[in-house]
CSV table of C-alpha atoms in Angstrom, one decimal:
chain,number,residue,atom,x,y,z
A,261,MET,CA,0.0,0.0,0.0
A,262,LYS,CA,2.7,2.5,0.9
A,263,LYS,CA,4.6,1.8,-2.3
A,264,LYS,CA,1.4,2.4,-4.4
A,265,VAL,CA,0.8,5.7,-2.7
A,266,LEU,CA,4.4,6.8,-3.3
A,267,ALA,CA,4.2,5.9,-7.0
A,268,LEU,CA,1.0,7.8,-7.4
A,269,PHE,CA,2.5,10.9,-5.8
A,270,LEU,CA,5.5,10.7,-8.1
A,271,CYS,CA,3.1,10.3,-11.1
A,272,LEU,CA,1.1,13.3,-10.1
A,273,THR,CA,4.3,15.3,-9.6
A,274,LEU,CA,5.5,14.3,-13.1
A,275,PHE,CA,2.2,15.3,-14.6
A,276,SER,CA,2.3,18.7,-12.8
A,277,GLY,CA,5.8,19.2,-14.1
A,278,CYS,CA,4.8,18.4,-17.7
A,279,GLY,CA,1.9,20.9,-17.4
A,280,GLY,CA,4.3,23.6,-16.3
A,281,GLU,CA,6.8,22.9,-19.1
A,282,LEU,CA,4.0,23.0,-21.7
A,283,ALA,CA,2.8,26.4,-20.5
A,284,ALA,CA,6.3,27.8,-20.7
A,285,VAL,CA,6.7,26.5,-24.3
A,286,SER,CA,3.4,27.9,-25.3
A,287,GLU,CA,4.4,31.3,-24.1
A,288,VAL,CA,7.6,31.2,-26.1
A,289,VAL,CA,5.8,30.1,-29.3
A,290,GLU,CA,3.1,32.7,-29.0
A,291,THR,CA,5.5,35.6,-28.5
A,292,PRO,CA,5.0,37.9,-31.6
A,293,ALA,CA,7.9,37.9,-34.0
A,294,THR,CA,8.2,41.1,-36.1
A,295,GLY,CA,8.1,40.5,-39.8
A,296,ALA,CA,7.3,36.8,-39.5
A,297,ALA,CA,6.2,35.1,-42.7
A,298,GLU,CA,2.7,33.7,-43.2
A,299,ALA,CA,3.7,30.0,-43.4
A,300,PRO,CA,5.6,30.0,-40.1
A,301,LYS,CA,2.6,31.6,-38.4
A,302,ARG,CA,0.4,28.7,-39.6
A,303,TRP,CA,3.0,26.3,-38.3
A,304,LEU,CA,3.1,28.0,-35.0
A,305,ILE,CA,-0.7,27.8,-34.7
A,306,SER,CA,-0.6,24.1,-35.6
A,307,LEU,CA,2.1,23.5,-33.0
A,308,GLU,CA,0.0,25.5,-30.4
A,309,THR,CA,-3.1,23.4,-31.2
A,310,GLY,CA,-1.0,20.2,-30.7
A,311,PHE,CA,0.3,21.4,-27.3
A,312,GLU,CA,-3.3,22.3,-26.2
A,313,ALA,CA,-4.6,18.8,-27.1
A,314,ASN,CA,-1.7,17.3,-25.3
A,315,ARG,CA,-2.3,19.5,-22.3
A,316,LEU,CA,-6.0,18.5,-22.2
A,317,GLN,CA,-5.1,14.8,-22.4
A,318,MET,CA,-2.6,15.2,-19.6
A,319,GLU,CA,-5.1,17.0,-17.4
A,320,GLU,CA,-7.5,14.1,-17.9
A,321,LYS,CA,-4.8,11.7,-16.9
A,322,VAL,CA,-4.1,13.7,-13.8
A,323,LEU,CA,-7.8,13.7,-12.8
A,324,GLN,CA,-7.8,9.9,-13.3
A,325,GLU,CA,-4.7,9.5,-11.2
A,326,LYS,CA,-6.3,11.7,-8.5
A,327,ASP,CA,-9.4,9.5,-8.4
A,328,VAL,CA,-7.1,6.4,-8.0
A,329,LEU,CA,-5.1,8.2,-5.3
A,330,LYS,CA,-8.2,9.1,-3.5
A,331,GLU,CA,-9.3,5.5,-3.4
A,332,VAL,CA,-5.9,4.3,-2.3
A,333,LEU,CA,-5.7,6.9,0.5
A,334,THR,CA,-9.2,6.3,1.9
A,335,PRO,CA,-8.5,6.0,5.6
A,336,GLU,CA,-9.0,2.5,7.0
A,337,ILE,CA,-7.7,0.2,9.7
A,338,THR,CA,-7.6,-3.6,9.5
A,339,LEU,CA,-8.2,-5.5,12.8
A,340,VAL,CA,-7.9,-9.1,13.8
A,341,MET,CA,-8.7,-10.7,17.2
A,342,VAL,CA,-8.4,-14.3,18.5
A,343,GLY,CA,-10.0,-15.9,21.5
A,344,ASP,CA,-8.7,-17.6,24.6
A,345,ILE,CA,-5.0,-18.4,25.2
A,346,LEU,CA,-6.0,-21.2,27.6
A,347,MET,CA,-2.8,-22.6,29.1
A,348,HIS,CA,-3.7,-26.1,30.3
A,349,MET,CA,-0.7,-28.0,31.5
A,350,PRO,CA,0.0,-29.8,28.2
A,351,VAL,CA,0.1,-26.4,26.6
A,352,ASN,CA,2.5,-25.1,29.3
A,353,ASN,CA,4.6,-28.2,28.9
A,354,SER,CA,4.8,-27.8,25.1
A,355,GLY,CA,6.9,-24.7,25.7
A,356,LYS,CA,9.8,-26.7,27.3
A,357,MET,CA,12.5,-27.0,24.7
A,358,GLU,CA,15.2,-29.8,24.6
A,359,ASP,CA,17.9,-27.3,25.5
A,360,GLY,CA,16.1,-26.4,28.7
A,361,SER,CA,14.7,-23.0,27.4
A,362,ILE,CA,11.1,-22.0,27.3
A,363,ASN,CA,9.5,-20.9,24.1
A,364,PHE,CA,5.9,-20.8,22.8
A,365,ASP,CA,6.4,-19.4,19.3
A,366,HIS,CA,5.1,-22.7,17.9
A,367,LEU,CA,1.6,-21.8,19.0
A,368,PHE,CA,1.5,-19.2,16.3
A,369,THR,CA,3.6,-20.8,13.5
A,370,TYR,CA,0.6,-21.1,11.1
A,371,THR,CA,-1.3,-17.9,12.1
A,372,LYS,CA,1.5,-15.4,12.5
A,373,ASP,CA,1.2,-14.0,9.0
A,374,MET,CA,-2.5,-13.2,9.5
A,375,ILE,CA,-1.8,-11.7,12.9
A,376,SER,CA,1.2,-9.5,12.0
A,377,GLU,CA,-0.3,-8.2,8.8
A,378,ALA,CA,-3.2,-6.5,10.6
A,379,ASP,CA,-3.0,-2.9,11.8
A,380,ILE,CA,-4.4,-3.9,15.1
A,381,ALA,CA,-4.1,-7.5,16.5
A,382,ILE,CA,-5.9,-8.3,19.7
A,383,VAL,CA,-5.6,-11.4,21.9
A,384,ASN,CA,-7.5,-12.6,24.9
A,385,GLN,CA,-4.8,-13.8,27.4
A,386,GLU,CA,-7.1,-16.0,29.5
A,387,VAL,CA,-4.6,-16.7,32.2
A,388,ILE,CA,-2.0,-14.5,34.0
A,389,LEU,CA,1.7,-14.6,33.3
A,390,GLY,CA,2.8,-15.0,36.9
A,391,GLY,CA,6.0,-16.8,36.2
A,392,PRO,CA,7.5,-20.0,37.6
A,393,GLU,CA,8.1,-18.5,41.0
A,394,LEU,CA,4.4,-18.8,41.7
A,395,GLY,CA,4.2,-22.3,40.3
A,396,ILE,CA,3.1,-23.1,36.7
A,397,SER,CA,-0.4,-24.5,36.9
A,398,GLY,CA,-3.4,-25.4,34.8
A,399,TYR,CA,-7.1,-25.8,35.7
A,400,PRO,CA,-8.7,-24.6,37.9
A,401,ARG,CA,-6.3,-21.9,39.0
A,402,PHE,CA,-4.0,-21.1,36.1
A,403,ASN,CA,-0.6,-19.6,35.9
A,404,THR,CA,1.8,-19.6,33.0
A,405,TYR,CA,5.4,-18.7,31.9
A,406,TYR,CA,6.4,-15.1,31.0
A,407,GLU,CA,7.6,-16.6,27.7
A,408,VAL,CA,4.0,-16.8,26.6
A,409,GLY,CA,4.1,-13.0,26.5
A,410,ASP,CA,7.2,-13.1,24.4
A,411,ALA,CA,5.5,-15.4,21.9
A,412,LEU,CA,2.4,-13.1,21.7
A,413,VAL,CA,4.6,-10.1,20.9
A,414,ALA,CA,6.6,-12.1,18.3
A,415,ALA,CA,3.4,-13.2,16.7
A,416,GLY,CA,2.4,-9.6,16.2
A,417,PHE,CA,-0.2,-8.9,18.8
A,418,ASP,CA,-0.6,-5.2,19.8
A,419,VAL,CA,-3.4,-5.4,22.4
A,420,VAL,CA,-3.5,-8.0,25.2
A,421,LEU,CA,-6.8,-8.4,27.1
A,422,HIS,CA,-6.4,-9.5,30.7
A,423,ALA,CA,-9.9,-9.0,32.2
A,424,THR,CA,-11.0,-12.7,32.6
A,425,ASN,CA,-12.5,-14.9,35.2
A,426,HIS,CA,-8.9,-16.2,35.9
A,427,SER,CA,-7.3,-12.7,36.5
A,428,MET,CA,-7.1,-13.4,40.3
A,429,ASP,CA,-6.1,-17.0,40.2
A,430,LYS,CA,-2.8,-16.2,41.9
A,431,GLY,CA,-4.0,-13.2,43.9
A,432,LEU,CA,-2.3,-9.9,44.1
A,433,GLU,CA,1.2,-11.3,43.5
A,434,GLY,CA,0.1,-12.9,40.3
A,435,LEU,CA,-1.5,-9.7,39.1
A,436,GLU,CA,1.6,-7.7,40.0
A,437,ASN,CA,4.0,-10.2,38.4
A,438,CYS,CA,2.0,-10.2,35.2
A,439,LEU,CA,1.7,-6.4,34.9
A,440,ASN,CA,5.4,-5.9,35.8
A,441,PHE,CA,6.4,-8.3,33.0
A,442,TRP,CA,4.5,-6.3,30.4
A,443,GLU,CA,5.7,-2.9,31.7
A,444,GLU,CA,9.3,-3.9,32.0
A,445,ASN,CA,9.7,-5.8,28.8
A,446,TYR,CA,7.0,-4.5,26.4
A,447,PRO,CA,5.9,-1.0,27.4
A,448,ASP,CA,4.5,-0.4,23.9
A,449,ILE,CA,2.1,-3.3,24.1
A,450,ALA,CA,-1.4,-2.2,25.3
A,451,VAL,CA,-2.5,-4.3,28.3
A,452,ILE,CA,-6.1,-3.6,29.2
A,453,GLY,CA,-8.7,-4.9,31.6
A,454,MET,CA,-6.3,-5.5,34.5
A,455,TYR,CA,-4.5,-2.7,36.3
A,456,GLY,CA,-2.1,-1.8,39.1
A,457,SER,CA,-3.4,1.7,39.8
A,458,LYS,CA,-6.6,3.7,39.4
A,459,GLU,CA,-4.7,6.1,37.1
A,460,ASP,CA,-3.9,3.3,34.7
A,461,ARG,CA,-7.5,2.0,34.8
A,462,ASP,CA,-8.9,5.4,34.1
A,463,GLU,CA,-6.8,5.8,31.0
A,464,ILE,CA,-8.7,4.8,27.8
A,465,TYR,CA,-6.6,3.0,25.3
A,466,ILE,CA,-6.7,4.7,21.9
A,467,TYR,CA,-5.2,3.4,18.7
A,468,GLU,CA,-4.8,6.1,15.9
A,469,GLN,CA,-4.0,5.6,12.3
A,470,GLN,CA,-4.7,7.8,9.2
A,471,GLY,CA,-6.7,10.1,11.4
A,472,ILE,CA,-9.0,7.4,12.7
A,473,ARG,CA,-9.0,7.0,16.5
A,474,VAL,CA,-10.2,3.6,17.9
A,475,ALA,CA,-10.8,3.0,21.6
A,476,ILE,CA,-10.7,-0.5,23.0
A,477,LEU,CA,-12.3,-1.5,26.3
A,478,ASN,CA,-12.2,-4.9,28.2
A,479,TYR,CA,-14.4,-6.3,31.0
A,480,THR,CA,-15.2,-9.7,32.7
A,481,TYR,CA,-18.3,-11.0,34.3
A,482,GLY,CA,-16.3,-12.0,37.4
A,483,THR,CA,-13.2,-13.6,38.8
A,484,ASN,CA,-14.5,-17.1,39.9
A,485,GLY,CA,-15.5,-15.8,43.3
A,486,LEU,CA,-11.9,-14.7,44.1
A,487,PRO,CA,-11.9,-11.2,45.6
A,488,LEU,CA,-10.1,-8.3,44.1
A,489,PRO,CA,-7.1,-7.2,46.2
A,490,SER,CA,-7.9,-5.1,49.3
A,491,GLY,CA,-8.1,-1.4,48.4
A,492,MET,CA,-7.9,-2.1,44.7
A,493,PRO,CA,-11.4,-2.1,43.3
A,494,TYR,CA,-9.8,-1.0,40.0
A,495,ALA,CA,-7.6,-4.1,39.6
A,496,VAL,CA,-9.9,-5.9,37.2
A,497,ASN,CA,-12.6,-4.3,35.0
A,498,LEU,CA,-15.9,-6.0,35.9
A,499,ILE,CA,-19.1,-5.9,33.7
A,500,GLN,CA,-21.1,-3.2,35.5
A,501,GLU,CA,-23.6,-0.9,33.9
A,502,ASN,CA,-22.4,2.4,35.5
A,503,LEU,CA,-18.7,1.6,34.9
A,504,ILE,CA,-19.2,0.7,31.3
A,505,ALA,CA,-21.6,3.6,30.5
A,506,GLN,CA,-19.0,6.1,32.0
A,507,ASP,CA,-16.1,4.5,30.1
A,508,VAL,CA,-17.9,4.3,26.8
A,509,ALA,CA,-19.0,8.0,27.1
A,510,ARG,CA,-15.4,9.0,27.7
A,511,ALA,CA,-14.2,6.8,24.9
A,512,LYS,CA,-16.6,8.4,22.5
A,513,ASP,CA,-15.3,11.8,23.4
A,514,LEU,CA,-11.8,10.7,22.6
A,515,ALA,CA,-12.2,8.4,19.6
A,516,ASP,CA,-14.2,7.9,16.4
A,517,PHE,CA,-14.9,4.2,17.0
A,518,VAL,CA,-15.4,2.2,20.2
A,519,ILE,CA,-14.6,-1.5,20.6
A,520,LEU,CA,-15.8,-3.4,23.7
A,521,CYS,CA,-14.4,-6.9,24.5
A,522,PRO,CA,-16.5,-8.6,27.2
A,523,HIS,CA,-15.6,-11.9,28.9
A,524,TRP,CA,-19.1,-13.2,29.2
A,525,GLY,CA,-21.6,-16.0,28.4
A,526,THR,CA,-22.0,-19.7,29.2
A,527,GLU,CA,-19.2,-22.2,28.7
A,528,TYR,CA,-19.5,-24.8,25.9
A,529,VAL,CA,-22.7,-23.4,24.4
A,530,LEU,CA,-22.7,-22.7,20.7
A,531,GLU,CA,-25.3,-19.9,21.0
A,532,GLU,CA,-25.4,-16.6,22.8
A,533,THR,CA,-27.5,-16.5,26.0
A,534,ASN,CA,-30.3,-14.1,26.8
A,535,ALA,CA,-27.9,-12.4,29.2
A,536,GLN,CA,-25.4,-11.8,26.4
A,537,ARG,CA,-28.1,-10.3,24.2
A,538,LEU,CA,-29.3,-8.0,26.9
A,539,TRP,CA,-25.8,-6.8,27.6
A,540,ALA,CA,-25.3,-6.3,23.8
A,541,GLU,CA,-28.4,-4.2,23.6
A,542,PHE,CA,-27.0,-2.1,26.5
A,543,PHE,CA,-23.7,-1.7,24.8
A,544,LEU,CA,-25.5,-0.5,21.6
A,545,GLU,CA,-27.5,1.9,23.7
A,546,CYS,CA,-24.2,3.3,25.1
A,547,GLY,CA,-22.8,3.9,21.6
A,548,VAL,CA,-20.4,1.0,21.2
A,549,ASP,CA,-19.5,0.2,17.5
A,550,LEU,CA,-18.0,-3.3,17.8
A,551,VAL,CA,-18.3,-6.1,20.4
A,552,ILE,CA,-15.9,-9.1,20.4
A,553,GLY,CA,-16.6,-11.6,23.1
A,554,THR,CA,-14.7,-14.4,24.8
A,555,HIS,CA,-15.1,-17.0,27.6
A,556,PRO,CA,-17.5,-19.7,26.4
A,557,HIS,CA,-14.5,-21.7,25.0
A,558,VAL,CA,-16.5,-22.4,21.9
A,559,ILE,CA,-17.5,-20.3,19.0
A,560,GLU,CA,-20.8,-18.4,19.0
A,561,PRO,CA,-22.6,-16.3,16.2
A,562,VAL,CA,-21.8,-12.9,14.8
A,563,GLU,CA,-24.5,-10.4,13.9
A,564,MET,CA,-25.1,-6.8,13.2
A,565,LEU,CA,-27.5,-5.1,15.7
A,566,THR,CA,-29.4,-1.9,14.8
A,567,ASP,CA,-31.3,0.4,17.2
A,568,GLU,CA,-34.4,2.4,16.4
A,569,GLU,CA,-32.4,5.4,15.2
A,570,GLY,CA,-30.4,3.3,12.7
A,571,ASN,CA,-27.2,3.0,14.7
A,572,GLU,CA,-25.4,-0.2,14.1
A,573,MET,CA,-23.1,-2.4,16.2
A,574,LEU,CA,-21.4,-5.6,15.1
A,575,VAL,CA,-21.3,-8.4,17.7
A,576,TYR,CA,-19.1,-11.5,17.8
A,577,TYR,CA,-20.6,-13.3,20.8
A,578,SER,CA,-17.6,-15.6,21.2
A,579,LEU,CA,-14.4,-16.5,19.4
A,580,GLY,CA,-13.9,-19.6,21.3
A,581,ASN,CA,-10.4,-20.9,22.2
A,582,TYR,CA,-7.3,-19.9,20.3
A,583,VAL,CA,-5.4,-22.8,21.9
A,584,ASN,CA,-6.2,-25.3,24.6
A,585,ALA,CA,-5.6,-28.9,25.7
A,586,THR,CA,-8.5,-29.7,27.9
A,587,ALA,CA,-8.2,-32.7,30.2
A,588,SER,CA,-12.0,-33.1,30.4
A,589,GLU,CA,-13.3,-36.6,30.3
A,590,GLU,CA,-16.4,-35.4,28.4
A,591,ASN,CA,-16.9,-37.0,25.0
A,592,ASN,CA,-17.7,-33.8,23.1
A,593,ILE,CA,-14.5,-31.8,23.7
A,594,GLY,CA,-13.9,-31.5,19.9
A,595,ILE,CA,-16.0,-28.3,19.7
A,596,ARG,CA,-13.5,-26.7,22.1
A,597,MET,CA,-10.7,-27.1,19.6
A,598,LEU,CA,-12.5,-25.0,17.0
A,599,GLY,CA,-11.9,-21.3,17.4
A,600,ALA,CA,-12.3,-18.1,15.3
A,601,MET,CA,-10.2,-15.2,14.2
A,602,ALA,CA,-12.4,-12.1,13.8
A,603,THR,CA,-11.4,-9.9,10.8
A,604,VAL,CA,-12.7,-6.4,10.6
A,605,THR,CA,-12.0,-3.4,8.4
A,606,ILE,CA,-12.8,0.0,9.9
A,607,ALA,CA,-12.9,2.9,7.5
A,608,ARG,CA,-13.9,6.6,7.1
A,609,ASN,CA,-16.4,7.5,4.3
A,610,SER,CA,-16.5,10.7,2.3
A,611,ASP,CA,-18.9,12.2,4.9
A,612,GLY,CA,-16.3,11.7,7.7
A,613,GLU,CA,-18.2,8.9,9.3
A,614,VAL,CA,-16.1,6.0,10.7
A,615,TYR,CA,-17.8,2.7,10.0
A,616,ILE,CA,-17.3,-1.1,9.6
A,617,LYS,CA,-16.4,-1.5,5.9
A,618,GLU,CA,-16.3,-5.3,6.0
A,619,TYR,CA,-16.1,-8.1,8.4
A,620,GLY,CA,-15.5,-11.9,8.6
A,621,ALA,CA,-14.0,-14.7,10.5
A,622,GLU,CA,-11.3,-17.3,9.9
A,623,PRO,CA,-11.8,-20.8,11.3
A,624,LEU,CA,-8.9,-22.1,13.5
A,625,VAL,CA,-8.3,-25.5,15.0
A,626,THR,CA,-6.1,-26.5,17.9
A,627,TYR,CA,-4.0,-29.6,17.2
A,628,VAL,CA,-2.9,-31.7,20.2
A,629,SER,CA,-0.7,-34.7,19.2
A,630,ALA,CA,-1.5,-38.1,20.6
A,631,ASP,CA,1.4,-37.8,23.1
A,632,LYS,CA,0.4,-34.2,23.9
A,633,LYS,CA,4.0,-33.1,23.1
A,634,THR,CA,3.1,-31.2,20.0
A,635,ILE,CA,0.4,-28.5,20.3
A,636,THR,CA,-0.3,-25.7,17.8
A,637,THR,CA,-3.1,-23.9,16.1
A,638,TYR,CA,-3.9,-24.2,12.4
A,639,PRO,CA,-6.3,-22.4,10.0
A,640,LEU,CA,-8.9,-24.9,9.3
A,641,LYS,CA,-7.9,-24.9,5.6
A,642,LEU,CA,-4.5,-26.3,6.6
A,643,PHE,CA,-5.9,-28.9,9.0
A,644,THR,CA,-6.2,-32.4,7.6
A,645,GLU,CA,-8.3,-35.4,8.4
A,646,GLU,CA,-5.0,-37.3,9.1
A,647,MET,CA,-4.1,-34.7,11.7
A,648,ALA,CA,-7.5,-35.1,13.4
A,649,ALA,CA,-7.2,-38.9,13.4
A,650,ASP,CA,-3.7,-38.7,14.9
A,651,SER,CA,-4.7,-36.2,17.7
A,652,PHE,CA,-5.3,-36.7,21.4
A,653,THR,CA,-8.6,-35.1,20.9
A,654,ARG,CA,-9.9,-38.0,18.8
A,655,ARG,CA,-9.2,-40.4,21.6
A,656,ARG,CA,-11.6,-38.4,23.8
A,657,ASP,CA,-14.1,-37.4,21.1
A,658,VAL,CA,-14.7,-39.8,18.2
A,659,ASN,CA,-16.6,-37.0,16.4
A,660,PHE,CA,-13.5,-34.9,16.1
A,661,THR,CA,-12.8,-34.8,12.4
A,662,ARG,CA,-12.0,-32.1,10.0
A,663,GLU,CA,-15.5,-32.5,8.4
A,664,HIS,CA,-17.1,-32.2,11.9
A,665,CYS,CA,-15.2,-29.0,12.6
A,666,GLU,CA,-16.5,-27.6,9.3
A,667,GLU,CA,-20.1,-28.7,10.2
A,668,ILE,CA,-19.9,-26.9,13.6
A,669,TRP,CA,-18.5,-23.8,11.9
A,670,ARG,CA,-21.3,-23.7,9.4
A,671,GLN,CA,-23.8,-24.2,12.2
A,672,VAL,CA,-22.5,-21.1,13.9
A,673,PHE,CA,-21.1,-18.8,11.1
A,674,GLY,CA,-22.6,-20.2,7.9
A,675,ASP,CA,-20.2,-20.1,5.0
A,676,MET,CA,-18.2,-17.1,6.4
A,677,GLY,CA,-14.5,-17.8,6.1
A,678,LEU,CA,-14.8,-21.1,4.3
A,679,GLU,CA,-13.3,-21.4,0.8
């Protein structure tokens, strides 16, 4: 895109230069010459006519180039978001390298290009990065390695959501370790939903590009009954009407477009609940433009809501898991392996309105090898039936096939994202 814009600017500059040169030549040719013969005058008129035709042709080309340039320079922002980074113990253990180091880049090997190419890439970091000093743990009270954060950054994520029901799994120390990791190592990464001070909580995150300002907010329905740290009611953003209404109002004053990412819903249900719909209607009433939800650990529908005044709000009710390796004994765990990557283009039209130009979803599948040593996530288009048959998931869920993943996807999203 940047190369095309530069080329068009050069082209316009050249056309402008040609126009200037033509004008100069025309003035020289039209300068009266005392005693000039008749024939040379006709020749000069013919030459002048040729230059005029050429000038008009070039002006038409300039206008055409300006139209193309206007199209190229239409302000827009591309956004992607993935669901839960759910660090069950097999996923934690997959980061242990043979040389003793810890690395989780493999979780994003097949999705990194899609993530890094977007202007804004958002991830729901389901569990805290409390580090090994607090004990690496899986369900029900999670804690993972700091190196997960390194892998998120290397994959290209810009915004990390930390308001989840597992935010307080390791108490105040876990929260502080996690926030300190981000602040000390990646201060440019936006970490929202979990905070170490009221000042940080009150600061609305704004992303700006090409004159479009986008605000991103994050809240959770709760913290599994674990209390927020004493004297720190701001530590984790909770889904509360007054809080959200105030935050959205401030965000609308600061930005052209407001995104709200709620951690909500009912686990393992492929449809939105009545409570989710009621909250979505409230978000629309507040003036939110885009809602992208997480928590149910399975995918749920996407739809465009419209109020009585014609205001629109796009809602992804749940993106499901990005990665997980559930140890559940239930025989339907295959649906937890299917996740979604939301893809949204935000643009400004000729009237100055910022709107959703287009949206979609990319189906993703978590692959857990039979021995649980290899864990990664694939776009569904790269996931094969042989991989499904070889997976640990098939041993728990005989329905886990590539075809079944596609069936579930169609049930929730229709043909969106399927080739």
